[in-house]
Tab-separated table of C-alpha atoms in Angstrom:
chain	number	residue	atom	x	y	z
S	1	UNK	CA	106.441	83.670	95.212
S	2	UNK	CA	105.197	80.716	96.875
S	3	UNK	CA	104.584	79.265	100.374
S	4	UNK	CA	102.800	81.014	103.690
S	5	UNK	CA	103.128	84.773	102.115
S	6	UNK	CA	102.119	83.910	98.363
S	7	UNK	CA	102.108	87.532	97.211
S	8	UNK	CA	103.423	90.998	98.477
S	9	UNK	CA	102.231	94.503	97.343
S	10	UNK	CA	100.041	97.967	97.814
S	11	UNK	CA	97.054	99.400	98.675
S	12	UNK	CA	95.749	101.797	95.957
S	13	UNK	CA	95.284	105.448	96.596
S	14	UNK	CA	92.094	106.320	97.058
S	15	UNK	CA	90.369	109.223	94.904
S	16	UNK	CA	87.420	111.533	95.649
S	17	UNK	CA	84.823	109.074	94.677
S	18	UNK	CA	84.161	109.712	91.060
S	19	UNK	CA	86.728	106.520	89.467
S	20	UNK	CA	88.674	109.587	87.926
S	21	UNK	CA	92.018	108.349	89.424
S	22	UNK	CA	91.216	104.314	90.120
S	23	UNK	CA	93.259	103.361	86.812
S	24	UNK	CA	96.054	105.654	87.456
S	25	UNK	CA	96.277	104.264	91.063
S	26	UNK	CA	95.895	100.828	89.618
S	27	UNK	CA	98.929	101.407	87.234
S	28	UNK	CA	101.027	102.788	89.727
S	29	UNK	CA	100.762	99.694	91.954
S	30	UNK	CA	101.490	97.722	88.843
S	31	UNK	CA	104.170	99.432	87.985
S	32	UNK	CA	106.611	98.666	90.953
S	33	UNK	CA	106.639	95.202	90.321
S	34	UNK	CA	104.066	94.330	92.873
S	35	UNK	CA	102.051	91.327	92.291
S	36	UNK	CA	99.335	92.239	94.405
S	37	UNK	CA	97.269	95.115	95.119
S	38	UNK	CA	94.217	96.504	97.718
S	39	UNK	CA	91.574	98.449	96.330
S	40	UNK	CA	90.441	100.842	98.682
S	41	UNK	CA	86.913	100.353	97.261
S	42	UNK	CA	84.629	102.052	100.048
S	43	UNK	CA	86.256	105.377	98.350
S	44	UNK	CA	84.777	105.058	95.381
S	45	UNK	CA	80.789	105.547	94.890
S	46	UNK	CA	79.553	101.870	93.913
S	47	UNK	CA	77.363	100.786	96.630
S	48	UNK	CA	74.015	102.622	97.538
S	49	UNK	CA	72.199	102.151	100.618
S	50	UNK	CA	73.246	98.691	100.530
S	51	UNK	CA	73.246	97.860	96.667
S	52	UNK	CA	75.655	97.871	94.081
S	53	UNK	CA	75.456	100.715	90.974
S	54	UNK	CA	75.892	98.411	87.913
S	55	UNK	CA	76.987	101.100	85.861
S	56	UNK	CA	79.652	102.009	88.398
S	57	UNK	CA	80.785	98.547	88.509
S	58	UNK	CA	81.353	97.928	84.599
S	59	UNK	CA	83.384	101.097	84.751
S	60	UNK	CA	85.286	99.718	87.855
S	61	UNK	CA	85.566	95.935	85.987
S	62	UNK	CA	86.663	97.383	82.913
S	63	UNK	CA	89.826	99.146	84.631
S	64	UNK	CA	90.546	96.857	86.723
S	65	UNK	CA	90.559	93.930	84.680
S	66	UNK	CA	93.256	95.898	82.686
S	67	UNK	CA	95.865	94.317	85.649
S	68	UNK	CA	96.928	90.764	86.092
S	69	UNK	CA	97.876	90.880	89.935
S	70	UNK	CA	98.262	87.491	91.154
S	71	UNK	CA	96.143	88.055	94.266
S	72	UNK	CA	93.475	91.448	94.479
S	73	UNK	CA	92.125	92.400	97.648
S	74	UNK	CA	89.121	94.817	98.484
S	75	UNK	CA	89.008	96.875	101.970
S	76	UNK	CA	85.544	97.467	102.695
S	77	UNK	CA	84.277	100.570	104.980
S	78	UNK	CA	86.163	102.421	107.307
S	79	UNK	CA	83.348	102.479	109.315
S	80	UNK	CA	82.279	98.965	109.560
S	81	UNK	CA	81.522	98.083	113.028
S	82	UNK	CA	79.192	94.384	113.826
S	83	UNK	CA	79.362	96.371	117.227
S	84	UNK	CA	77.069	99.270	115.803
S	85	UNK	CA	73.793	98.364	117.437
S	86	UNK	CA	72.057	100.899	115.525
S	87	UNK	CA	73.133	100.152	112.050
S	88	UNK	CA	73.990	96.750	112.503
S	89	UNK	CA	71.430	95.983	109.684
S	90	UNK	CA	72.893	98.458	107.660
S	91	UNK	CA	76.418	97.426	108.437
S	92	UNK	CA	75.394	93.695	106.890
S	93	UNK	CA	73.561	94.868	103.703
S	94	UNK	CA	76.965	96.711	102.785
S	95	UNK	CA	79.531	93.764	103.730
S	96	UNK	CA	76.827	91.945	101.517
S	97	UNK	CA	77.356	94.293	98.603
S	98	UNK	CA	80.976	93.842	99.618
S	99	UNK	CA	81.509	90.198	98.930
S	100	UNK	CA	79.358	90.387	95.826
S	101	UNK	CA	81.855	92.923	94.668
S	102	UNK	CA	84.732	90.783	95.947
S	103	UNK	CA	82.873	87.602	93.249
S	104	UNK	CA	82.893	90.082	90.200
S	105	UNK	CA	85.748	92.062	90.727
S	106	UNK	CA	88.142	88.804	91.299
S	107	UNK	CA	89.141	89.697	94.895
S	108	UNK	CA	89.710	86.685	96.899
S	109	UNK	CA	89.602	88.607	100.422
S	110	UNK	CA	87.577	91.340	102.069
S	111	UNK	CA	89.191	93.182	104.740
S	112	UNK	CA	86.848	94.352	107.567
S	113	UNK	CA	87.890	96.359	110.617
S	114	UNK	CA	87.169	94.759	114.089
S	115	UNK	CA	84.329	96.523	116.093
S	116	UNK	CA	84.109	98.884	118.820
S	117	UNK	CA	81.458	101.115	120.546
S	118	UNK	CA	80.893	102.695	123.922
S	119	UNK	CA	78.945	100.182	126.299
S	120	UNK	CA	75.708	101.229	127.009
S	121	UNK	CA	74.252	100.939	130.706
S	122	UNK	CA	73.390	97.579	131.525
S	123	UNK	CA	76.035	96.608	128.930
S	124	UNK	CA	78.951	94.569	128.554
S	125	UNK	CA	81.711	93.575	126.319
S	126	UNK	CA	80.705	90.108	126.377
S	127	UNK	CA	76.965	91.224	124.837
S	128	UNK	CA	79.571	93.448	122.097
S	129	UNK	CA	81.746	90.590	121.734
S	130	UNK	CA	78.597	88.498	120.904
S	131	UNK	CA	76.457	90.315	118.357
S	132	UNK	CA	80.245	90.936	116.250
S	133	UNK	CA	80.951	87.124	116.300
S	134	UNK	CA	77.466	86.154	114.972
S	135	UNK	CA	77.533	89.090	112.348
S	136	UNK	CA	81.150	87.807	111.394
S	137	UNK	CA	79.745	84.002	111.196
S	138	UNK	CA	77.033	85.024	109.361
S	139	UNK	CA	78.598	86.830	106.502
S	140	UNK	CA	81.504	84.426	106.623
S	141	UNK	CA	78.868	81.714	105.091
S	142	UNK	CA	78.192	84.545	102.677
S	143	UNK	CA	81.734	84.610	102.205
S	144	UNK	CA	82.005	81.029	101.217
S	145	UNK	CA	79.512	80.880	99.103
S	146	UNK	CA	81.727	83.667	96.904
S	147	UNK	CA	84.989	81.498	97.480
S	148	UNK	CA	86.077	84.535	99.540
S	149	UNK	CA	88.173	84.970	102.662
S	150	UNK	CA	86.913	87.882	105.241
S	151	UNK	CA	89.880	89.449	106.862
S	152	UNK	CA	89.115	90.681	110.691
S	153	UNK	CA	91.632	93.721	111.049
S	154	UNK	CA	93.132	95.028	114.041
S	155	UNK	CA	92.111	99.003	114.833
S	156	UNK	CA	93.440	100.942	118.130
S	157	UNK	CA	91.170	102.953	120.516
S	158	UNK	CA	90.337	106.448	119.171
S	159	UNK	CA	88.074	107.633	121.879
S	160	UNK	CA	88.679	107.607	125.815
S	161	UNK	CA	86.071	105.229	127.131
S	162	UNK	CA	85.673	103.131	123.806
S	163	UNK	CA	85.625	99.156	124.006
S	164	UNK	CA	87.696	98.261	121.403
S	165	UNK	CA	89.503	94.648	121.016
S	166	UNK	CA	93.046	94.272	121.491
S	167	UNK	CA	95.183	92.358	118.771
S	168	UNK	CA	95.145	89.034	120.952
S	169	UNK	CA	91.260	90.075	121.545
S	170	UNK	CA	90.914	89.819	117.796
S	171	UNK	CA	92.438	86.646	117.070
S	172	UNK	CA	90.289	85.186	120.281
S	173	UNK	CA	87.259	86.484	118.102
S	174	UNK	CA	87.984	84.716	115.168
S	175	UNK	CA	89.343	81.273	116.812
S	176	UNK	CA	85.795	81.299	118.688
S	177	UNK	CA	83.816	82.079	114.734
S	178	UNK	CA	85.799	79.225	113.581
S	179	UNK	CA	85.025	79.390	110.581
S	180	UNK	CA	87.193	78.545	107.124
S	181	UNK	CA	86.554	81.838	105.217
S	182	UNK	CA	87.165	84.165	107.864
S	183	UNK	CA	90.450	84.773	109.357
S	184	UNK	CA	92.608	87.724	111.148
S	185	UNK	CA	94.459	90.627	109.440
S	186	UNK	CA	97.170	91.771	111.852
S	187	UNK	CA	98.054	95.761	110.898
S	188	UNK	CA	101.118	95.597	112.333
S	189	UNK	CA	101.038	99.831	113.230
S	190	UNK	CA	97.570	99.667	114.989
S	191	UNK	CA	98.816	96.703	117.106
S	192	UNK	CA	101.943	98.972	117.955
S	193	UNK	CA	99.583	101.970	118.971
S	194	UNK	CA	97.241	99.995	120.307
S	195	UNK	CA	100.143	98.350	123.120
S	196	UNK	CA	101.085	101.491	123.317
S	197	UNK	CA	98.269	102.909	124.899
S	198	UNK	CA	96.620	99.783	126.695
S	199	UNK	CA	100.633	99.398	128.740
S	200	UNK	CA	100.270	95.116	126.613
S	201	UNK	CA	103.339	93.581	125.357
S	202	UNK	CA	103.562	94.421	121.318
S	203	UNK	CA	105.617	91.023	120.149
S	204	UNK	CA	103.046	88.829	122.087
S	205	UNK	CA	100.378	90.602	121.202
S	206	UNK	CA	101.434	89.672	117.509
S	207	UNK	CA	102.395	86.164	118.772
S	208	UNK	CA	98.364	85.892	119.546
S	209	UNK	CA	97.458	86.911	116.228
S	210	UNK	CA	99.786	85.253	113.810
S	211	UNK	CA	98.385	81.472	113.784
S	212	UNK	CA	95.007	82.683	112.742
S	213	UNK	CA	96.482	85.666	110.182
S	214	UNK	CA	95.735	85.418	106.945
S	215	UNK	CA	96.848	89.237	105.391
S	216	UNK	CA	99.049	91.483	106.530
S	217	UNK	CA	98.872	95.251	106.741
S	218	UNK	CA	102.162	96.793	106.744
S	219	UNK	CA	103.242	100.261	107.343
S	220	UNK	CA	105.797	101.861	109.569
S	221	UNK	CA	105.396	104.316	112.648
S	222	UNK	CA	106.484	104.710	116.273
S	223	UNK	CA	103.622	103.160	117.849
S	224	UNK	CA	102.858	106.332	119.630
S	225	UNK	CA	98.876	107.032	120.664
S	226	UNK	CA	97.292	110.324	119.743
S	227	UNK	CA	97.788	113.062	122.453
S	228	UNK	CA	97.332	115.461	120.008
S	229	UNK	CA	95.445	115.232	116.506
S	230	UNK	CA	95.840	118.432	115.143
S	231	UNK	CA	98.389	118.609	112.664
S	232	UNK	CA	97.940	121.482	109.872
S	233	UNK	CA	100.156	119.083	107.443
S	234	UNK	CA	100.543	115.469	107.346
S	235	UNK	CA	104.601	115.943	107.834
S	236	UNK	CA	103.759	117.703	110.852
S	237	UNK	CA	102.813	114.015	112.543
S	238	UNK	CA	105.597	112.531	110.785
S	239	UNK	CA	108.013	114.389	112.698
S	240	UNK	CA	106.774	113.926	116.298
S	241	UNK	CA	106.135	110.398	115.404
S	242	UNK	CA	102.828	110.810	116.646
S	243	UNK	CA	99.792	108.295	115.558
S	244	UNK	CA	99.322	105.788	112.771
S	245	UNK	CA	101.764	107.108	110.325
S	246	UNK	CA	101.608	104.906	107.525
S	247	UNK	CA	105.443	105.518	107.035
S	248	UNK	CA	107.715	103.615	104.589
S	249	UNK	CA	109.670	100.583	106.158
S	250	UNK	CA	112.400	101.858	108.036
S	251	UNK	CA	110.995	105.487	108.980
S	252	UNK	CA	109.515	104.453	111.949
S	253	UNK	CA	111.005	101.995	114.419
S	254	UNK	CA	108.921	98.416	114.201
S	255	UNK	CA	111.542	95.605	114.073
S	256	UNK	CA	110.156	94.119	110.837
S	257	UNK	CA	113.329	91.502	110.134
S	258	UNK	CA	113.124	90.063	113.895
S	259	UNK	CA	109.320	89.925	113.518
S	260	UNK	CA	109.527	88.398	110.214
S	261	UNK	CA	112.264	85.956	111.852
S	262	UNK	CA	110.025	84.591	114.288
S	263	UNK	CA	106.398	84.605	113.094
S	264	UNK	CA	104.539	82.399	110.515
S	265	UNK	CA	100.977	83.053	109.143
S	266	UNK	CA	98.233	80.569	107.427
S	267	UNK	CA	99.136	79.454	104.024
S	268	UNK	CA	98.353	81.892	101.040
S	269	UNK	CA	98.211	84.842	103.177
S	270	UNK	CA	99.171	88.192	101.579
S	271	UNK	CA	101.517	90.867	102.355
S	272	UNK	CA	100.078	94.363	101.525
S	273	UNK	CA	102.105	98.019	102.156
S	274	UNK	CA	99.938	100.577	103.109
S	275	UNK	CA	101.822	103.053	102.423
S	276	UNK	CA	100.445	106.417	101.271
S	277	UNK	CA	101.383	106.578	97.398
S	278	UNK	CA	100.922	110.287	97.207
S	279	UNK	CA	103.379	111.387	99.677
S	280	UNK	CA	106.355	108.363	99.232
S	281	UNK	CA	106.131	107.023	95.949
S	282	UNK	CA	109.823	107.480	95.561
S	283	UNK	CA	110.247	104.951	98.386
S	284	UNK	CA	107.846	102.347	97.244
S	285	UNK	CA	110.376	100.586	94.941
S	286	UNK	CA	112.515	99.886	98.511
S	287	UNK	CA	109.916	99.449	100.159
S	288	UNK	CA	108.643	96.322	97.796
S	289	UNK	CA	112.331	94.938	98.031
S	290	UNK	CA	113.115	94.758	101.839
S	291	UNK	CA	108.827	93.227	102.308
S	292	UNK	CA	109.615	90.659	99.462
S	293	UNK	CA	112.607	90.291	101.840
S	294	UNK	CA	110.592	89.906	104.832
S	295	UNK	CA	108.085	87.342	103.417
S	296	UNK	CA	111.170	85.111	102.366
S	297	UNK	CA	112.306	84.870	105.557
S	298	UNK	CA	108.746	83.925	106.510
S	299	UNK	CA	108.597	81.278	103.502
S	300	UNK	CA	112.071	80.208	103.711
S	301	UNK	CA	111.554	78.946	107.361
S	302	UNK	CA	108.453	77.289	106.912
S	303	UNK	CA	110.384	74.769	104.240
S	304	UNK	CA	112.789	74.182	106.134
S	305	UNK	CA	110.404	72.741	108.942
């Protein structure tokens, strides 16, 4: 596969932190055909207050130089946030540890999720919006350095009162970084949620982000907010419909072939499922066919311009 989506495939699943499952995940990517794959590396215990374990990282090398994806991505924390005021220090050391991870390991692009915090008095989302897009620029030099591409990933609001960017809020952030090696990941789910519960038009919203995308998150759901969180099984939020799903294509309702019809992305940007492995591995093979589907339309268009 060539053109603006070069590659298309999963994110691993994640294990309880001790490498025990990282090959087995590793294979089972491989194994549908995929030729590219996420490691969900801030599962696994390789970085310590900032540095890397070297003995952790052979053992992580070693398997996963066992697979010849074309393109290898790394999500970093959950929980980073360059709006943390607290631990912004902290926050950098890791996303440090990060990209030197992304250098060894092979991973051309570190995904990072987009900021958020509750505004303190005398605050504003302009002093927020500031301290992220300085963090981002620095570690973005970083980033080139490694030959690396940071990936700024939409998130929706999980607490009432929370300042949290909005897709198009996003891509402002990294058009005003402007820098090469960082661009914007749209999630297509949390930009769905995220209109959802902010009353914003979803396809524009996408529209904002596209021209500065450079990975894609992809995962179905109904775009519903959470107004209610307790679920005592996973299924349980599957059938309300409630929340960010992480459904195969075509269980929830996202229009992926009229999106796909009418958006482009920057050149070499990569498709990614994340689609929980445990739960719908039977679907994964379908899944890989009708995204492979979606990125030609994507790829076909842009030749034809």
């Amino acid at each position: 596969m060539s053109g603006i989506i070069s590659a298309v495939g999963f994110c691993n699943h994640t294990g309880p932190g001790d490498l025990s499952t990282l090959d087995a995940s590793l294979r089972a990517v491989a194994d549908t055909g995929a030729d590219a794959c996420e490691i969900g590396i801030y599962a696994e215990e390789i970085v310590a207050g900032g540095r890397i374990i070297e003995e952790r990282l052979k053992r992580v090398s070693a398997i996963a130089g066992q697979y010849s994806f074309r393109k290898l991505s790394l999500h970093g924390q959950i929980v980073s946030n360059f709006m943390d005021r607290e631990n912004l220090h902290l926050q950098k050391r890791v996303v440090r540890a990060m990209l030197e991870l992304c250098d060894r390991l092979g991973a051309g692009v570190l995904v990072h999720h987009c900021g958020s915090a509750q505004l303190a008095e005398g605050e504003n989302a302009g002093d927020l919006d500031r301290m992220e897009r300085e963090a981002l620029h620095e570690m973005a030099e970083l980033a080139k350095g490694y030959g690396t591409r940071i990936v700024l990933e939409n998130i929706f609001t999980t607490a009432p009162g929370q300042y949290r960017q909005t897709p198009s809020e996003v891509a402002a952030t990294v058009r005003a970084v402007g820098h090469s090696h960082l661009a914007a990941l749209i999630d297509f789910s949390h930009a769905y949620i995220e209109s959802s519960y902010k009353g914003l038009d979803f396809r524009q919203e996408l529209r904002a982000m596209a021209e500065v995308a450079g990975h894609l998150h992809v995962h179905d759901s109904f775009g519903l907010p959470y107004t209610m969180k307790t679920f005592y099984h996973p299924a349980e939020a599957t059938a309300l419909g409630i929340g960010d799903l992480h459904l195969p294509l075509g269980w929830g309702d996202i229009a992926w072939e009229d999106i796909f019809s009418e958006l482009t992305f920057l050149p070499d940007t990569t498709l990614i499922m994340e689609i929980d492995s445990g739960r719908f591995a039977a679907e994964q093979p379908a899944c890989l066919e009708r995204a492979r589907k979606l990125a030609d339309l994507v790829n076909t268009r842009a030749q034809a311009a």
